[in-house]
Amino acid sequence: MRGRFAPSPSGRMHLGNVYSALLSYLSARKKGGEWILRIEDLDRQRCKKAYSVQLLDDLLWLGLKWDNASASSECALSPEFFQSNRDSFYVSAFDSLCERGLVYDCFCRRADLLSASAPHASDGTPIYSGKCRNLSESERNLLSKTRAPAKRLAVADKTISFVDGHFGAQKCNLLRDCGDFIIRRADGNFAYQLAVVVDDALMGVTEVVRGRDLLSSVGAQLYLYETLSFTPPEFYHLPLLLSPDGRRLSKRDKDCDMGFLRDNFTPEELIGKILCLSGCLEKEETLSLEEAVSAFDWEKVKKEDVTVV
């Protein structure tokens, strides 16, 4: 059994990130499994090396040690666990999909998609209409003179059913609820959906624990797992942490970031606070990681979003 935490170093972690990290760690350790770390720095513009260094330090401060540490240091991470160094793996998967005729050029602009009166997924993103799926070669050639295309994966009119380890039975009709989705951006960078599937499969990840905001992406990811002949992991999604005004905690707003948390809590106090927020404890206590593993129980984890006060 192998769990993972895969943060994006686009800013300092906040309480919501640490909550996901800790619960993914506890779930893996409770089952006697490994817990690995991967840095999702696909977006070279937003993801900075300094944030990655800070992220590793913040996890170690909390006591979370990953099982895929660099051979040179248990506090480091080998380059192969940074997505920015893994393009060759994504190219291989991408080429395989292209060879099977499942990928097409899309010239639609993001602003146009957001303003269109198309159906929207549960996370608010528009369901792609398939506008560019059947462009003629002459139409593609003409459009390519003015802009580089993104690459979309054509999905089937098929319903994907799965069981989330926390939220239970789920289903998604790929065409209606997902639509053809981007696997490579117009700037050449690979998209999250392709990279996360390739990485989890090749890294032997068997359990994915993450926020419920990503529950709607499972259908598309399972389609990729099937199409690429990979074995999918088990998925467990967590309720989100919200600020008192109902906003999701975010790096942009500096809500309870790790600088604040480290100044105001010990690691044991923060572990106890997160276990209480999750529902595994009735009140905040000071807990060691070993005690937290014993206290963690998926049956006790809340299903409704949690307001942090």
mmCIF file of C-alpha atoms in Angstrom:
data_model
loop_
_atom_site.group_PDB
_atom_site.id
_atom_site.type_symbol
_atom_site.label_atom_id
_atom_site.label_comp_id
_atom_site.label_asym_id
_atom_site.label_seq_id
_atom_site.Cartn_x
_atom_site.Cartn_y
_atom_site.Cartn_z
ATOM 1 C CA MET A 1 0.000 0.000 0.000
ATOM 2 C CA ARG A 2 1.378 3.386 -0.964
ATOM 3 C CA GLY A 3 -0.218 6.766 -0.293
ATOM 4 C CA ARG A 4 1.063 10.136 -1.428
ATOM 5 C CA PHE A 5 0.935 13.882 -0.941
ATOM 6 C CA ALA A 6 1.384 15.923 -4.116
ATOM 7 C CA PRO A 7 1.390 19.676 -3.391
ATOM 8 C CA SER A 8 1.955 22.497 -5.857
ATOM 9 C CA PRO A 9 4.723 24.937 -4.761
ATOM 10 C CA SER A 10 2.936 28.099 -5.877
ATOM 11 C CA GLY A 11 3.059 29.676 -2.416
ATOM 12 C CA ARG A 12 3.476 28.668 1.194
ATOM 13 C CA MET A 13 1.246 25.882 2.444
ATOM 14 C CA HIS A 14 -1.767 26.834 4.538
ATOM 15 C CA LEU A 15 -3.888 24.925 7.038
ATOM 16 C CA GLY A 16 -5.942 23.254 4.290
ATOM 17 C CA ASN A 17 -2.815 21.878 2.602
ATOM 18 C CA VAL A 18 -1.389 20.597 5.883
ATOM 19 C CA TYR A 19 -4.754 19.027 6.748
ATOM 20 C CA SER A 20 -4.642 17.028 3.477
ATOM 21 C CA ALA A 21 -0.985 16.121 4.009
ATOM 22 C CA LEU A 22 -1.519 14.898 7.559
ATOM 23 C CA LEU A 23 -4.655 12.862 6.841
ATOM 24 C CA SER A 24 -3.079 11.229 3.776
ATOM 25 C CA TYR A 25 -0.060 10.355 5.949
ATOM 26 C CA LEU A 26 -2.187 8.968 8.781
ATOM 27 C CA SER A 27 -4.320 6.888 6.403
ATOM 28 C CA ALA A 28 -1.209 5.312 4.868
ATOM 29 C CA ARG A 29 0.486 4.650 8.211
ATOM 30 C CA LYS A 30 -2.732 3.258 9.736
ATOM 31 C CA LYS A 31 -2.721 0.629 6.978
ATOM 32 C CA GLY A 32 0.972 -0.122 7.415
ATOM 33 C CA GLY A 33 1.802 1.470 4.074
ATOM 34 C CA GLU A 34 4.329 3.852 2.587
ATOM 35 C CA TRP A 35 3.796 7.583 2.147
ATOM 36 C CA ILE A 36 5.577 9.402 -0.652
ATOM 37 C CA LEU A 37 5.922 13.043 -1.628
ATOM 38 C CA ARG A 38 5.714 14.454 -5.164
ATOM 39 C CA ILE A 39 6.079 18.113 -6.111
ATOM 40 C CA GLU A 40 3.535 19.153 -8.745
ATOM 41 C CA ASP A 41 5.390 22.024 -10.390
ATOM 42 C CA LEU A 42 4.029 21.701 -13.924
ATOM 43 C CA ASP A 43 3.301 25.434 -14.031
ATOM 44 C CA ARG A 44 6.844 26.751 -14.295
ATOM 45 C CA GLN A 45 5.680 30.370 -14.058
ATOM 46 C CA ARG A 46 3.849 30.070 -10.719
ATOM 47 C CA CYS A 47 5.872 27.328 -9.032
ATOM 48 C CA LYS A 48 9.146 28.489 -7.478
ATOM 49 C CA LYS A 49 12.077 26.497 -6.128
ATOM 50 C CA ALA A 50 12.049 28.549 -2.927
ATOM 51 C CA TYR A 51 8.474 27.433 -2.257
ATOM 52 C CA SER A 52 9.496 23.784 -2.728
ATOM 53 C CA VAL A 53 12.335 24.174 -0.230
ATOM 54 C CA GLN A 54 9.980 25.814 2.271
ATOM 55 C CA LEU A 55 7.372 23.109 1.706
ATOM 56 C CA LEU A 56 9.807 20.324 2.582
ATOM 57 C CA ASP A 57 10.909 22.193 5.694
ATOM 58 C CA ASP A 58 7.305 22.745 6.822
ATOM 59 C CA LEU A 59 6.449 19.038 6.429
ATOM 60 C CA LEU A 60 9.530 18.004 8.387
ATOM 61 C CA TRP A 61 8.690 20.521 11.125
ATOM 62 C CA LEU A 62 5.364 18.715 11.521
ATOM 63 C CA GLY A 63 7.202 15.375 11.622
ATOM 64 C CA LEU A 64 5.928 14.084 8.272
ATOM 65 C CA LYS A 65 8.778 12.126 6.684
ATOM 66 C CA TRP A 66 8.329 10.717 3.205
ATOM 67 C CA ASP A 67 9.485 7.241 2.201
ATOM 68 C CA ASN A 68 10.963 8.344 -1.142
ATOM 69 C CA ALA A 69 13.690 10.541 0.336
ATOM 70 C CA SER A 70 16.851 11.176 -1.665
ATOM 71 C CA ALA A 71 19.674 8.702 -1.112
ATOM 72 C CA SER A 72 21.885 11.630 -0.152
ATOM 73 C CA SER A 73 19.625 12.934 2.606
ATOM 74 C CA GLU A 74 16.421 11.857 4.357
ATOM 75 C CA CYS A 75 15.355 15.519 4.301
ATOM 76 C CA ALA A 76 15.597 15.847 0.525
ATOM 77 C CA LEU A 77 13.639 14.703 -2.500
ATOM 78 C CA SER A 78 15.175 13.260 -5.655
ATOM 79 C CA PRO A 79 14.693 15.205 -8.918
ATOM 80 C CA GLU A 80 12.517 12.441 -10.402
ATOM 81 C CA PHE A 81 9.766 13.331 -7.923
ATOM 82 C CA PHE A 82 9.396 16.851 -9.327
ATOM 83 C CA GLN A 83 6.906 16.971 -12.202
ATOM 84 C CA SER A 84 9.016 19.590 -13.989
ATOM 85 C CA ASN A 85 11.589 16.836 -14.538
ATOM 86 C CA ARG A 86 9.161 14.203 -15.831
ATOM 87 C CA ASP A 87 8.184 15.417 -19.301
ATOM 88 C CA SER A 88 9.581 12.275 -20.958
ATOM 89 C CA PHE A 89 6.971 10.143 -19.176
ATOM 90 C CA TYR A 90 4.167 12.488 -20.194
ATOM 91 C CA VAL A 91 5.387 12.566 -23.808
ATOM 92 C CA SER A 92 5.247 8.776 -23.945
ATOM 93 C CA ALA A 93 1.651 8.666 -22.708
ATOM 94 C CA PHE A 94 0.633 11.622 -24.892
ATOM 95 C CA ASP A 95 2.117 10.030 -28.028
ATOM 96 C CA SER A 96 0.297 6.790 -27.272
ATOM 97 C CA LEU A 97 -3.032 8.617 -27.129
ATOM 98 C CA CYS A 98 -2.246 10.547 -30.325
ATOM 99 C CA GLU A 99 -1.347 7.367 -32.205
ATOM 100 C CA ARG A 100 -4.770 5.989 -31.384
ATOM 101 C CA GLY A 101 -6.522 9.051 -32.788
ATOM 102 C CA LEU A 102 -7.895 10.192 -29.427
ATOM 103 C CA VAL A 103 -6.298 13.650 -29.337
ATOM 104 C CA TYR A 104 -7.261 16.734 -31.338
ATOM 105 C CA ASP A 105 -6.278 20.392 -31.661
ATOM 106 C CA CYS A 106 -8.438 22.918 -29.825
ATOM 107 C CA PHE A 107 -8.187 26.608 -30.695
ATOM 108 C CA CYS A 108 -10.870 27.850 -28.292
ATOM 109 C CA ARG A 109 -9.810 30.570 -25.871
ATOM 110 C CA ARG A 110 -10.363 30.130 -22.156
ATOM 111 C CA ALA A 111 -12.243 33.430 -21.908
ATOM 112 C CA ASP A 112 -14.667 32.296 -24.612
ATOM 113 C CA LEU A 113 -15.299 29.006 -22.831
ATOM 114 C CA LEU A 114 -15.951 30.709 -19.500
ATOM 115 C CA SER A 115 -18.390 33.161 -21.079
ATOM 116 C CA ALA A 116 -20.251 30.515 -23.072
ATOM 117 C CA SER A 117 -23.696 29.401 -21.905
ATOM 118 C CA ALA A 118 -22.550 25.776 -21.843
ATOM 119 C CA PRO A 119 -23.241 23.252 -19.080
ATOM 120 C CA HIS A 120 -20.846 23.503 -16.166
ATOM 121 C CA ALA A 121 -19.215 20.822 -14.053
ATOM 122 C CA SER A 122 -19.741 20.719 -10.300
ATOM 123 C CA ASP A 123 -16.561 22.758 -9.785
ATOM 124 C CA GLY A 124 -17.888 25.550 -12.011
ATOM 125 C CA THR A 125 -15.771 24.874 -15.084
ATOM 126 C CA PRO A 126 -17.647 24.719 -18.395
ATOM 127 C CA ILE A 127 -18.171 21.366 -20.071
ATOM 128 C CA TYR A 128 -16.430 21.584 -23.432
ATOM 129 C CA SER A 129 -18.885 21.465 -26.339
ATOM 130 C CA GLY A 130 -16.557 19.578 -28.687
ATOM 131 C CA LYS A 131 -16.475 22.559 -31.034
ATOM 132 C CA CYS A 132 -13.018 21.778 -32.417
ATOM 133 C CA ARG A 133 -13.345 17.992 -32.439
ATOM 134 C CA ASN A 134 -14.487 17.796 -36.071
ATOM 135 C CA LEU A 135 -12.566 20.649 -37.686
ATOM 136 C CA SER A 136 -11.384 19.941 -41.205
ATOM 137 C CA GLU A 137 -7.675 19.942 -41.987
ATOM 138 C CA SER A 138 -8.013 23.246 -43.844
ATOM 139 C CA GLU A 139 -9.809 24.811 -40.882
ATOM 140 C CA ARG A 140 -7.084 23.633 -38.504
ATOM 141 C CA ASN A 141 -4.364 24.965 -40.775
ATOM 142 C CA LEU A 142 -6.052 28.337 -41.001
ATOM 143 C CA LEU A 143 -6.584 28.656 -37.236
ATOM 144 C CA SER A 144 -3.028 27.525 -36.455
ATOM 145 C CA LYS A 145 -1.691 30.610 -38.254
ATOM 146 C CA THR A 146 -3.071 32.844 -35.505
ATOM 147 C CA ARG A 147 -2.637 30.751 -32.356
ATOM 148 C CA ALA A 148 -1.114 27.546 -31.053
ATOM 149 C CA PRO A 149 -3.690 24.897 -30.176
ATOM 150 C CA ALA A 150 -4.199 23.088 -26.910
ATOM 151 C CA LYS A 151 -4.578 19.313 -27.157
ATOM 152 C CA ARG A 152 -7.825 17.714 -25.991
ATOM 153 C CA LEU A 153 -8.624 14.075 -25.330
ATOM 154 C CA ALA A 154 -11.844 12.946 -26.975
ATOM 155 C CA VAL A 155 -13.985 11.088 -24.445
ATOM 156 C CA ALA A 156 -16.598 8.445 -25.101
ATOM 157 C CA ASP A 157 -20.303 8.697 -24.286
ATOM 158 C CA LYS A 158 -19.740 6.400 -21.343
ATOM 159 C CA THR A 159 -20.636 6.335 -17.661
ATOM 160 C CA ILE A 160 -17.801 5.733 -15.217
ATOM 161 C CA SER A 161 -18.809 4.316 -11.823
ATOM 162 C CA PHE A 162 -16.527 4.117 -8.800
ATOM 163 C CA VAL A 163 -16.633 4.023 -5.016
ATOM 164 C CA ASP A 164 -14.930 6.823 -3.123
ATOM 165 C CA GLY A 165 -13.489 5.504 0.124
ATOM 166 C CA HIS A 166 -15.140 8.324 2.081
ATOM 167 C CA PHE A 167 -18.094 9.614 0.047
ATOM 168 C CA GLY A 168 -19.249 6.264 -1.314
ATOM 169 C CA ALA A 169 -20.713 5.368 -4.719
ATOM 170 C CA GLN A 170 -20.153 7.903 -7.500
ATOM 171 C CA LYS A 171 -20.762 7.987 -11.223
ATOM 172 C CA CYS A 172 -19.882 10.299 -14.092
ATOM 173 C CA ASN A 173 -20.999 10.354 -17.704
ATOM 174 C CA LEU A 174 -17.841 11.421 -19.499
ATOM 175 C CA LEU A 175 -19.522 13.270 -22.339
ATOM 176 C CA ARG A 176 -22.162 15.015 -20.224
ATOM 177 C CA ASP A 177 -20.346 15.620 -16.922
ATOM 178 C CA CYS A 178 -16.756 15.972 -18.077
ATOM 179 C CA GLY A 179 -16.443 16.653 -21.789
ATOM 180 C CA ASP A 180 -13.291 16.435 -23.885
ATOM 181 C CA PHE A 181 -10.529 17.736 -21.618
ATOM 182 C CA ILE A 182 -7.133 19.301 -22.176
ATOM 183 C CA ILE A 183 -4.101 17.057 -21.697
ATOM 184 C CA ARG A 184 -1.515 19.478 -23.109
ATOM 185 C CA ARG A 185 -1.751 23.238 -22.974
ATOM 186 C CA ALA A 186 -1.136 25.572 -25.883
ATOM 187 C CA ASP A 187 2.189 26.619 -24.310
ATOM 188 C CA GLY A 188 3.404 23.012 -24.510
ATOM 189 C CA ASN A 189 3.118 22.227 -20.789
ATOM 190 C CA PHE A 190 1.251 19.048 -19.935
ATOM 191 C CA ALA A 191 -2.029 19.383 -18.080
ATOM 192 C CA TYR A 192 -2.699 18.188 -14.548
ATOM 193 C CA GLN A 193 -5.095 15.412 -15.574
ATOM 194 C CA LEU A 194 -2.529 13.591 -17.698
ATOM 195 C CA ALA A 195 0.450 14.197 -15.401
ATOM 196 C CA VAL A 196 -1.278 13.071 -12.196
ATOM 197 C CA VAL A 197 -2.457 9.803 -13.744
ATOM 198 C CA VAL A 198 0.919 8.991 -15.292
ATOM 199 C CA ASP A 199 2.791 9.822 -12.088
ATOM 200 C CA ASP A 200 0.507 7.982 -9.685
ATOM 201 C CA ALA A 201 0.580 4.903 -11.930
ATOM 202 C CA LEU A 202 4.343 4.848 -12.485
ATOM 203 C CA MET A 203 5.074 5.623 -8.819
ATOM 204 C CA GLY A 204 2.949 2.720 -7.621
ATOM 205 C CA VAL A 205 0.446 4.872 -5.724
ATOM 206 C CA THR A 206 -2.450 2.734 -4.495
ATOM 207 C CA GLU A 207 -4.328 5.329 -2.401
ATOM 208 C CA VAL A 208 -5.043 8.989 -3.144
ATOM 209 C CA VAL A 209 -6.316 11.189 -0.295
ATOM 210 C CA ARG A 210 -7.196 14.769 -1.273
ATOM 211 C CA GLY A 211 -9.847 17.497 -1.011
ATOM 212 C CA ARG A 212 -13.375 16.883 -2.270
ATOM 213 C CA ASP A 213 -12.934 19.752 -4.768
ATOM 214 C CA LEU A 214 -11.088 17.154 -6.880
ATOM 215 C CA LEU A 215 -13.816 14.517 -6.622
ATOM 216 C CA SER A 216 -15.294 15.712 -9.931
ATOM 217 C CA SER A 217 -12.005 14.991 -11.711
ATOM 218 C CA VAL A 218 -11.992 11.273 -10.883
ATOM 219 C CA GLY A 219 -14.121 10.283 -13.894
ATOM 220 C CA ALA A 220 -11.689 11.845 -16.359
ATOM 221 C CA GLN A 221 -8.727 10.341 -14.527
ATOM 222 C CA LEU A 222 -10.255 6.858 -14.465
ATOM 223 C CA TYR A 223 -10.856 7.159 -18.209
ATOM 224 C CA LEU A 224 -7.154 7.919 -18.649
ATOM 225 C CA TYR A 225 -6.159 5.011 -16.404
ATOM 226 C CA GLU A 226 -8.261 2.673 -18.516
ATOM 227 C CA THR A 227 -7.135 4.113 -21.850
ATOM 228 C CA LEU A 228 -3.450 3.947 -20.889
ATOM 229 C CA SER A 229 -3.856 0.432 -19.373
ATOM 230 C CA PHE A 230 -2.854 1.587 -15.884
ATOM 231 C CA THR A 231 -4.262 0.259 -12.604
ATOM 232 C CA PRO A 232 -6.086 3.058 -10.754
ATOM 233 C CA PRO A 233 -5.640 3.741 -7.035
ATOM 234 C CA GLU A 234 -8.371 3.909 -4.435
ATOM 235 C CA PHE A 235 -9.659 7.453 -3.922
ATOM 236 C CA TYR A 236 -10.580 9.066 -0.614
ATOM 237 C CA HIS A 237 -11.818 12.650 -0.674
ATOM 238 C CA LEU A 238 -11.886 15.008 2.282
ATOM 239 C CA PRO A 239 -14.320 17.787 3.209
ATOM 240 C CA LEU A 240 -12.863 21.245 2.646
ATOM 241 C CA LEU A 241 -11.754 23.695 5.313
ATOM 242 C CA LEU A 242 -13.577 27.023 5.011
ATOM 243 C CA SER A 243 -13.004 30.460 6.468
ATOM 244 C CA PRO A 244 -15.831 31.972 8.584
ATOM 245 C CA ASP A 245 -17.184 33.820 5.517
ATOM 246 C CA GLY A 246 -17.473 30.551 3.575
ATOM 247 C CA ARG A 247 -14.364 30.861 1.420
ATOM 248 C CA ARG A 248 -12.044 27.938 0.851
ATOM 249 C CA LEU A 249 -8.703 28.508 2.503
ATOM 250 C CA SER A 250 -6.183 29.584 -0.135
ATOM 251 C CA LYS A 251 -2.518 30.513 -0.498
ATOM 252 C CA ARG A 252 -3.493 33.759 -2.184
ATOM 253 C CA ASP A 253 -5.298 35.079 0.884
ATOM 254 C CA LYS A 254 -2.615 33.900 3.352
ATOM 255 C CA ASP A 255 -5.241 32.128 5.445
ATOM 256 C CA CYS A 256 -3.489 30.388 8.318
ATOM 257 C CA ASP A 257 -0.296 29.810 6.341
ATOM 258 C CA MET A 258 2.528 27.795 7.816
ATOM 259 C CA GLY A 259 4.397 30.877 8.941
ATOM 260 C CA PHE A 260 1.478 31.802 11.186
ATOM 261 C CA LEU A 261 0.912 28.207 12.296
ATOM 262 C CA ARG A 262 4.541 27.610 13.229
ATOM 263 C CA ASP A 263 4.601 30.854 15.216
ATOM 264 C CA ASN A 264 1.479 29.949 17.171
ATOM 265 C CA PHE A 265 1.438 26.150 17.552
ATOM 266 C CA THR A 266 3.815 23.348 18.362
ATOM 267 C CA PRO A 267 3.700 20.414 15.901
ATOM 268 C CA GLU A 268 1.810 18.347 18.482
ATOM 269 C CA GLU A 269 -0.760 21.117 19.019
ATOM 270 C CA LEU A 270 -1.311 21.514 15.273
ATOM 271 C CA ILE A 271 -1.711 17.759 14.811
ATOM 272 C CA GLY A 272 -4.355 17.735 17.546
ATOM 273 C CA LYS A 273 -6.160 20.720 16.019
ATOM 274 C CA ILE A 274 -6.329 19.056 12.593
ATOM 275 C CA LEU A 275 -7.566 15.759 14.064
ATOM 276 C CA CYS A 276 -10.283 17.713 15.875
ATOM 277 C CA LEU A 277 -11.274 19.595 12.707
ATOM 278 C CA SER A 278 -11.485 16.290 10.839
ATOM 279 C CA GLY A 279 -13.851 14.785 13.414
ATOM 280 C CA CYS A 280 -11.433 12.168 14.743
ATOM 281 C CA LEU A 281 -11.223 13.952 18.112
ATOM 282 C CA GLU A 282 -14.071 15.503 20.067
ATOM 283 C CA LYS A 283 -11.867 18.333 21.331
ATOM 284 C CA GLU A 284 -8.414 19.710 20.579
ATOM 285 C CA GLU A 285 -5.614 17.790 22.238
ATOM 286 C CA THR A 286 -1.834 17.722 22.007
ATOM 287 C CA LEU A 287 -0.888 14.591 20.063
ATOM 288 C CA SER A 288 2.289 12.986 18.798
ATOM 289 C CA LEU A 289 2.227 11.517 15.301
ATOM 290 C CA GLU A 290 2.136 8.019 16.777
ATOM 291 C CA GLU A 291 -0.904 8.949 18.875
ATOM 292 C CA ALA A 292 -2.513 10.562 15.825
ATOM 293 C CA VAL A 293 -2.177 7.334 13.834
ATOM 294 C CA SER A 294 -4.090 5.533 16.590
ATOM 295 C CA ALA A 295 -6.751 8.267 16.738
ATOM 296 C CA PHE A 296 -7.308 8.470 12.984
ATOM 297 C CA ASP A 297 -10.455 6.699 11.770
ATOM 298 C CA TRP A 298 -12.126 7.187 8.372
ATOM 299 C CA GLU A 299 -15.485 6.374 9.997
ATOM 300 C CA LYS A 300 -15.125 9.502 12.140
ATOM 301 C CA VAL A 301 -13.954 11.892 9.410
ATOM 302 C CA LYS A 302 -16.673 14.429 8.630
ATOM 303 C CA LYS A 303 -18.404 14.531 5.272
ATOM 304 C CA GLU A 304 -19.580 18.137 5.445
ATOM 305 C CA ASP A 305 -17.145 21.020 4.912
ATOM 306 C CA VAL A 306 -15.573 22.412 8.074
ATOM 307 C CA THR A 307 -15.510 26.077 9.087
ATOM 308 C CA VAL A 308 -12.259 27.097 10.777
ATOM 309 C CA VAL A 309 -12.772 29.613 13.597
#
